[in-house]
Every structure is written in C-alpha cells, then in structure tokens.
PDB file of C-alpha atoms in Angstrom:
ATOM      1  CA  MET A  10       7.016  -7.123 -16.830  1.00 44.00           C
ATOM      2  CA  THR A  11      10.100  -7.103 -19.035  1.00 41.00           C
ATOM      3  CA  THR A  12      10.795  -5.331 -22.281  1.00 41.00           C
ATOM      4  CA  VAL A  13      11.203  -8.684 -24.018  1.00 40.00           C
ATOM      5  CA  ARG A  14       7.744  -9.749 -22.826  1.00 51.00           C
ATOM      6  CA  LEU A  15       6.187  -6.551 -24.114  1.00 50.00           C
ATOM      7  CA  THR A  16       7.869  -6.981 -27.478  1.00 58.00           C
ATOM      8  CA  GLN A  17       6.623 -10.551 -27.695  1.00 62.00           C
ATOM      9  CA  MET A  18       3.133  -9.456 -26.641  1.00 60.00           C
ATOM     10  CA  GLU A  19       3.116  -6.663 -29.210  1.00 57.00           C
ATOM     11  CA  GLU A  20       4.259  -8.971 -31.995  1.00 59.00           C
ATOM     12  CA  GLU A  21       1.666 -11.550 -31.025  1.00 58.00           C
ATOM     13  CA  ALA A  22      -1.055  -8.888 -30.840  1.00 53.00           C
ATOM     14  CA  TRP A  23      -0.162  -7.728 -34.298  1.00 50.00           C
ATOM     15  CA  SER A  24      -0.119 -11.195 -35.856  1.00 54.00           C
ATOM     16  CA  LYS A  25      -2.722 -13.118 -33.803  1.00 51.00           C
ATOM     17  CA  SER A  26      -5.174 -10.516 -32.648  1.00 47.00           C
ATOM     18  CA  ASP A  27      -8.132 -12.916 -32.591  1.00 50.00           C
ATOM     19  CA  ASP A  28      -6.491 -15.404 -30.227  1.00 62.00           C
ATOM     20  CA  GLU A  29      -8.557 -15.555 -27.020  1.00 70.00           C
ATOM     21  CA  ARG A  30      -5.645 -17.059 -25.093  1.00 74.00           C
ATOM     22  CA  PHE A  31      -3.540 -14.016 -25.931  1.00 77.00           C
ATOM     23  CA  PHE A  32      -6.348 -11.718 -24.792  1.00 81.00           C
ATOM     24  CA  GLY A  33      -6.342 -13.630 -21.487  1.00 83.00           C
ATOM     25  CA  GLU A  34      -2.649 -12.801 -21.078  1.00 87.00           C
ATOM     26  CA  ILE A  35      -3.346  -9.131 -21.744  1.00 88.00           C
ATOM     27  CA  TYR A  36      -6.214  -9.193 -19.254  1.00 88.00           C
ATOM     28  CA  ARG A  37      -4.093 -10.785 -16.505  1.00 90.00           C
ATOM     29  CA  GLU A  38      -1.188  -8.439 -17.183  1.00 90.00           C
ATOM     30  CA  TYR A  39      -3.093  -5.146 -17.390  1.00 92.00           C
ATOM     31  CA  PHE A  40      -6.366  -5.457 -15.486  1.00 92.00           C
ATOM     32  CA  PRO A  41      -4.950  -4.438 -12.063  1.00 92.00           C
ATOM     33  CA  ARG A  42      -3.225  -1.372 -13.527  1.00 92.00           C
ATOM     34  CA  ILE A  43      -6.282  -0.361 -15.555  1.00 93.00           C
ATOM     35  CA  TYR A  44      -8.596  -0.867 -12.586  1.00 93.00           C
ATOM     36  CA  ASN A  45      -6.413   1.244 -10.246  1.00 90.00           C
ATOM     37  CA  TYR A  46      -6.154   4.008 -12.836  1.00 90.00           C
ATOM     38  CA  VAL A  47      -9.916   4.020 -13.454  1.00 91.00           C
ATOM     39  CA  LEU A  48     -10.689   3.860  -9.722  1.00 88.00           C
ATOM     40  CA  TYR A  49      -8.435   6.853  -9.113  1.00 85.00           C
ATOM     41  CA  ARG A  50     -10.197   8.774 -11.879  1.00 86.00           C
ATOM     42  CA  VAL A  51     -13.846   7.922 -11.012  1.00 85.00           C
ATOM     43  CA  ASN A  52     -13.615   7.389  -7.226  1.00 81.00           C
ATOM     44  CA  ASN A  53     -16.265   4.686  -7.179  1.00 85.00           C
ATOM     45  CA  HIS A  54     -15.608   0.946  -7.034  1.00 88.00           C
ATOM     46  CA  HIS A  55     -18.814   0.031  -8.876  1.00 90.00           C
ATOM     47  CA  ASP A  56     -18.152   2.446 -11.741  1.00 90.00           C
ATOM     48  CA  ALA A  57     -14.494   1.395 -11.821  1.00 91.00           C
ATOM     49  CA  ASP A  58     -15.565  -2.252 -12.217  1.00 91.00           C
ATOM     50  CA  ASP A  59     -18.019  -1.390 -14.985  1.00 91.00           C
ATOM     51  CA  LEU A  60     -15.617   0.894 -16.826  1.00 94.00           C
ATOM     52  CA  SER A  61     -12.704  -1.538 -16.528  1.00 93.00           C
ATOM     53  CA  ASN A  62     -14.811  -4.314 -18.008  1.00 92.00           C
ATOM     54  CA  GLU A  63     -16.016  -1.978 -20.757  1.00 93.00           C
ATOM     55  CA  ILE A  64     -12.396  -1.075 -21.509  1.00 94.00           C
ATOM     56  CA  PHE A  65     -11.421  -4.719 -21.894  1.00 91.00           C
ATOM     57  CA  VAL A  66     -14.370  -5.354 -24.205  1.00 89.00           C
ATOM     58  CA  LYS A  67     -13.080  -2.469 -26.348  1.00 91.00           C
ATOM     59  CA  ILE A  68      -9.557  -3.906 -26.237  1.00 90.00           C
ATOM     60  CA  PHE A  69     -10.815  -7.346 -27.284  1.00 86.00           C
ATOM     61  CA  THR A  70     -12.917  -6.021 -30.151  1.00 85.00           C
ATOM     62  CA  SER A  71     -10.141  -3.664 -31.322  1.00 86.00           C
ATOM     63  CA  LEU A  72      -7.180  -6.010 -30.996  1.00 84.00           C
ATOM     64  CA  ASN A  73      -7.173  -6.730 -34.724  1.00 82.00           C
ATOM     65  CA  ARG A  74      -6.641  -2.995 -35.371  1.00 85.00           C
ATOM     66  CA  TYR A  75      -3.680  -2.632 -32.990  1.00 85.00           C
ATOM     67  CA  GLN A  76      -0.549  -1.440 -34.818  1.00 85.00           C
ATOM     68  CA  ALA A  77       2.651  -2.071 -32.880  1.00 85.00           C
ATOM     69  CA  GLU A  78       4.599   0.377 -35.024  1.00 87.00           C
ATOM     70  CA  LYS A  79       2.331   3.269 -33.938  1.00 87.00           C
ATOM     71  CA  ALA A  80       2.289   2.707 -30.165  1.00 87.00           C
ATOM     72  CA  SER A  81       3.486   0.197 -27.619  1.00 88.00           C
ATOM     73  CA  LEU A  82       0.873  -2.168 -26.245  1.00 90.00           C
ATOM     74  CA  PRO A  83       0.594  -0.468 -22.815  1.00 90.00           C
ATOM     75  CA  VAL A  84       0.262   2.974 -24.404  1.00 91.00           C
ATOM     76  CA  TRP A  85      -2.464   1.681 -26.736  1.00 92.00           C
ATOM     77  CA  ILE A  86      -4.306  -0.014 -23.856  1.00 93.00           C
ATOM     78  CA  PHE A  87      -4.122   3.022 -21.568  1.00 92.00           C
ATOM     79  CA  SER A  88      -5.212   5.315 -24.396  1.00 93.00           C
ATOM     80  CA  ILE A  89      -8.377   3.237 -24.618  1.00 94.00           C
ATOM     81  CA  ALA A  90      -8.753   3.464 -20.826  1.00 94.00           C
ATOM     82  CA  ARG A  91      -8.191   7.217 -20.767  1.00 92.00           C
ATOM     83  CA  ASN A  92     -10.672   7.808 -23.586  1.00 92.00           C
ATOM     84  CA  SER A  93     -13.237   5.596 -21.838  1.00 94.00           C
ATOM     85  CA  VAL A  94     -12.911   7.634 -18.637  1.00 92.00           C
ATOM     86  CA  ILE A  95     -13.291  10.851 -20.637  1.00 90.00           C
ATOM     87  CA  ASP A  96     -16.409   9.412 -22.323  1.00 91.00           C
ATOM     88  CA  HIS A  97     -17.732   8.423 -18.895  1.00 90.00           C
ATOM     89  CA  TYR A  98     -17.508  12.046 -17.735  1.00 86.00           C
ATOM     90  CA  ARG A  99     -18.988  13.332 -20.979  1.00 87.00           C
ATOM     91  CA  ARG A 100     -22.026  11.135 -20.403  1.00 85.00           C
ATOM     92  CA  GLY A 101     -22.371  12.917 -17.069  1.00 77.00           C
ATOM     93  CA  LEU A 102     -22.434   9.753 -14.997  1.00 53.00           C
ATOM     94  CA  GLN A 103     -20.121  11.087 -12.291  1.00 46.00           C
ATOM     95  CA  PRO A 104     -19.104  14.458 -10.914  1.00 49.00           C
ATOM     96  CA  ALA A 105     -15.487  15.586 -11.034  1.00 48.00           C
ATOM     97  CA  THR A 106     -12.931  13.209  -9.607  1.00 47.00           C
ATOM     98  CA  SER A 107     -12.796  13.106  -5.854  1.00 52.00           C
ATOM     99  CA  LEU A 108      -9.418  12.280  -4.437  1.00 53.00           C
ATOM    100  CA  ASP A 109     -10.782  10.267  -1.488  1.00 53.00           C
ATOM    101  CA  VAL A 110      -9.973   7.081  -3.387  1.00 51.00           C
ATOM    102  CA  ILE A 111      -6.273   7.630  -2.761  1.00 52.00           C
ATOM    103  CA  SER A 112      -6.481   5.998   0.645  1.00 52.00           C
ATOM    104  CA  ASP A 113      -7.793   2.830  -1.072  1.00 53.00           C
ATOM    105  CA  LEU A 114      -4.755   2.788  -3.340  1.00 52.00           C
ATOM    106  CA  SER A 115      -2.246   3.576  -0.644  1.00 51.00           C
ATOM    107  CA  ASP A 116       0.616   1.458   0.591  1.00 51.00           C
ATOM    108  CA  SER A 117      -0.732  -1.992   1.422  1.00 51.00           C
ATOM    109  CA  ARG A 118       1.613  -2.666   4.346  1.00 52.00           C
ATOM    110  CA  PRO A 119      -0.326  -3.374   7.527  1.00 48.00           C
ATOM    111  CA  GLY A 120      -0.489  -0.795  10.260  1.00 52.00           C
ATOM    112  CA  PRO A 121      -0.024   2.763   8.947  1.00 44.00           C
ATOM    113  CA  ASP A 122      -3.557   3.207   7.607  1.00 47.00           C
ATOM    114  CA  ASP A 123      -4.877   2.482  11.100  1.00 52.00           C
ATOM    115  CA  THR A 124      -2.881   5.203  12.782  1.00 60.00           C
ATOM    116  CA  VAL A 125      -4.027   8.767  13.235  1.00 61.00           C
ATOM    117  CA  ALA A 126      -0.798  10.125  11.786  1.00 62.00           C
ATOM    118  CA  SER A 127      -1.241   8.134   8.609  1.00 69.00           C
ATOM    119  CA  ARG A 128      -4.836   9.277   8.191  1.00 74.00           C
ATOM    120  CA  GLU A 129      -3.782  12.875   8.665  1.00 76.00           C
ATOM    121  CA  LEU A 130      -1.010  12.494   6.091  1.00 76.00           C
ATOM    122  CA  TRP A 131      -3.442  11.054   3.532  1.00 76.00           C
ATOM    123  CA  GLN A 132      -5.892  13.879   4.244  1.00 81.00           C
ATOM    124  CA  HIS A 133      -3.162  16.470   3.662  1.00 81.00           C
ATOM    125  CA  LEU A 134      -2.093  14.665   0.499  1.00 82.00           C
ATOM    126  CA  ARG A 135      -5.666  14.576  -0.849  1.00 82.00           C
ATOM    127  CA  GLU A 136      -6.037  18.297  -0.199  1.00 85.00           C
ATOM    128  CA  ALA A 137      -2.695  19.034  -1.860  1.00 87.00           C
ATOM    129  CA  LEU A 138      -3.570  16.895  -4.897  1.00 87.00           C
ATOM    130  CA  ALA A 139      -6.905  18.696  -5.211  1.00 87.00           C
ATOM    131  CA  SER A 140      -4.997  21.944  -5.763  1.00 91.00           C
ATOM    132  CA  LEU A 141      -3.291  20.524  -8.869  1.00 91.00           C
ATOM    133  CA  SER A 142      -4.722  20.721 -12.370  1.00 92.00           C
ATOM    134  CA  GLN A 143      -6.585  17.776 -13.882  1.00 89.00           C
ATOM    135  CA  ARG A 144      -3.624  17.074 -16.208  1.00 92.00           C
ATOM    136  CA  GLU A 145      -1.160  17.093 -13.301  1.00 93.00           C
ATOM    137  CA  ARG A 146      -3.357  14.682 -11.319  1.00 90.00           C
ATOM    138  CA  GLU A 147      -3.693  12.429 -14.361  1.00 90.00           C
ATOM    139  CA  ILE A 148       0.074  12.330 -14.911  1.00 93.00           C
ATOM    140  CA  ILE A 149       0.609  11.524 -11.222  1.00 91.00           C
ATOM    141  CA  ALA A 150      -2.002   8.738 -11.417  1.00 88.00           C
ATOM    142  CA  LEU A 151      -0.366   7.190 -14.475  1.00 89.00           C
ATOM    143  CA  LYS A 152       3.105   7.496 -12.953  1.00 88.00           C
ATOM    144  CA  PHE A 153       2.514   6.290  -9.414  1.00 86.00           C
ATOM    145  CA  TRP A 154      -0.694   4.220  -9.517  1.00 81.00           C
ATOM    146  CA  SER A 155      -0.197   2.608 -12.915  1.00 82.00           C
ATOM    147  CA  GLY A 156       3.603   2.513 -12.966  1.00 84.00           C
ATOM    148  CA  PHE A 157       4.081   4.165 -16.360  1.00 87.00           C
ATOM    149  CA  SER A 158       7.302   5.701 -17.623  1.00 90.00           C
ATOM    150  CA  ASN A 159       7.294   9.314 -18.801  1.00 92.00           C
ATOM    151  CA  ARG A 160       7.408   8.073 -22.404  1.00 91.00           C
ATOM    152  CA  GLU A 161       4.334   5.888 -21.879  1.00 90.00           C
ATOM    153  CA  ILE A 162       2.473   8.729 -20.145  1.00 93.00           C
ATOM    154  CA  ALA A 163       3.300  11.029 -23.057  1.00 93.00           C
ATOM    155  CA  GLY A 164       1.882   8.474 -25.475  1.00 91.00           C
ATOM    156  CA  VAL A 165      -1.332   8.076 -23.501  1.00 91.00           C
ATOM    157  CA  ILE A 166      -1.973  11.780 -22.948  1.00 92.00           C
ATOM    158  CA  GLY A 167      -0.668  12.988 -26.289  1.00 92.00           C
ATOM    159  CA  ILE A 168       2.067  15.347 -25.130  1.00 93.00           C
ATOM    160  CA  SER A 169       5.836  15.179 -25.505  1.00 93.00           C
ATOM    161  CA  GLU A 170       7.958  13.124 -23.148  1.00 92.00           C
ATOM    162  CA  SER A 171       9.827  16.245 -22.038  1.00 91.00           C
ATOM    163  CA  ASN A 172       6.537  18.052 -21.330  1.00 93.00           C
ATOM    164  CA  THR A 173       5.467  15.050 -19.261  1.00 94.00           C
ATOM    165  CA  GLY A 174       8.676  15.193 -17.234  1.00 92.00           C
ATOM    166  CA  VAL A 175       8.450  18.941 -16.681  1.00 94.00           C
ATOM    167  CA  THR A 176       4.779  18.741 -15.682  1.00 94.00           C
ATOM    168  CA  LEU A 177       5.486  15.868 -13.287  1.00 92.00           C
ATOM    169  CA  PHE A 178       8.464  17.687 -11.752  1.00 94.00           C
ATOM    170  CA  ARG A 179       6.476  20.891 -11.236  1.00 93.00           C
ATOM    171  CA  ALA A 180       3.472  19.028  -9.823  1.00 93.00           C
ATOM    172  CA  MET A 181       5.646  17.116  -7.358  1.00 92.00           C
ATOM    173  CA  ARG A 182       7.405  20.335  -6.345  1.00 92.00           C
ATOM    174  CA  ARG A 183       4.014  22.013  -5.763  1.00 92.00           C
ATOM    175  CA  LEU A 184       2.855  19.049  -3.677  1.00 89.00           C
ATOM    176  CA  ARG A 185       6.020  19.205  -1.588  1.00 89.00           C
ATOM    177  CA  LEU A 186       5.674  22.967  -1.040  1.00 90.00           C
ATOM    178  CA  ILE A 187       2.000  22.662  -0.091  1.00 89.00           C
ATOM    179  CA  LEU A 188       2.703  19.853   2.363  1.00 87.00           C
ATOM    180  CA  GLU A 189       5.674  21.698   3.867  1.00 88.00           C
ATOM    181  CA  SER A 190       3.629  24.901   4.243  1.00 90.00           C
ATOM    182  CA  GLN A 191       1.091  22.869   6.244  1.00 86.00           C
ATOM    183  CA  GLY A 192       3.879  21.549   8.464  1.00 85.00           C
ATOM    184  CA  VAL A 193       3.419  18.002   7.190  1.00 78.00           C
ATOM    185  CA  GLU A 194       6.367  15.689   7.655  1.00 76.00           C
ATOM    186  CA  TYR A 195       6.558  12.834   5.199  1.00 66.00           C
TER     187      TYR A 195
END
C-alpha cells in the first residue's frame, strides 16, 4: 500500500463516505490486518471473526464521520479495532489474551512449523511475550502482525511516537535477553 493510495483513500473517505464501492476497497485493504490483530488479541478464531465483522460494521456506519485532518485512515480504522477489542474484554466474553495464537500467525513458509526446533522456538517466544506488559504486547502486535509504523501505533494507542519507539525498543531488548537467558538461538 503506497502513501499516494492512502491519501486518495482518505480524500475519498472524507468526500464520499456513503459510497459502498469505496467501503469494499477499505474492506479488501484492511480486513487481513484487522483480523490478524484481533486474533492475536483474543486468541480465538470464532471471536476474531465476529469481532472483525463487528469492527467493519462500525467502520461502515461511521465512515461519514471520518475526518482525515484528525487521523490517517489506518489509524482511525485501528482505533476502532482497538476500542472494539477493549469493549470485548469489558463485556467479559474472554479471559486475558493467551499468546498461543502466535503460532497461527507465524511465518507461512512451509517446513519450519513442522520441526521440533521451530515448535520449541515458538514456545520460548510465547513464554517471553507473556512476561511483557499488555501495552508492550499490543505495540508488538501492531508493529509486527499488522505492519504499522511507530507513528501509526502512537495514533492508535494514544501515546507519543517517541514513547512508542522507546517502549518497542525496550520490549524487544527484554525479549532478546529472556530468550538468550534460556539459551534460545534465533
């Protein structure tokens, strides 16, 4: 996705928010990223499907209120997704996020997931991620599973871009130290 495309999408969202064809473009562009983010957060494919669909209903019904000058389109969309996940937990529909879903989101190349070494690495990674704070795990999910920049993450979470970068750096350093202390080679 290019910057030009996002600018065009944002302008179109602002001027033609009731256009169903435009919503279809948004859906095709963002559904995989939203779904992976939600799946990481709720650790349940059924709930991830339901929540992702609920998120896109909210996007569709709110598109006429989107203001490009306040937030970029991906930040606005992921803010809706993040708030929906938070609401999901507030309703008490799921316990705290389990990190077992990470293996589902792992590298899709054939082979490594079938090896014992790969399974052990993912197990160590899940354990290391579990030692991080909820905010650190959320930043990592947005960065690596949804492909967001630090600026976009800051917009979604509501912290500064520099705070995002520092938090990400410290979380990655902690992960590396934990994995190294367990003798894990990666």
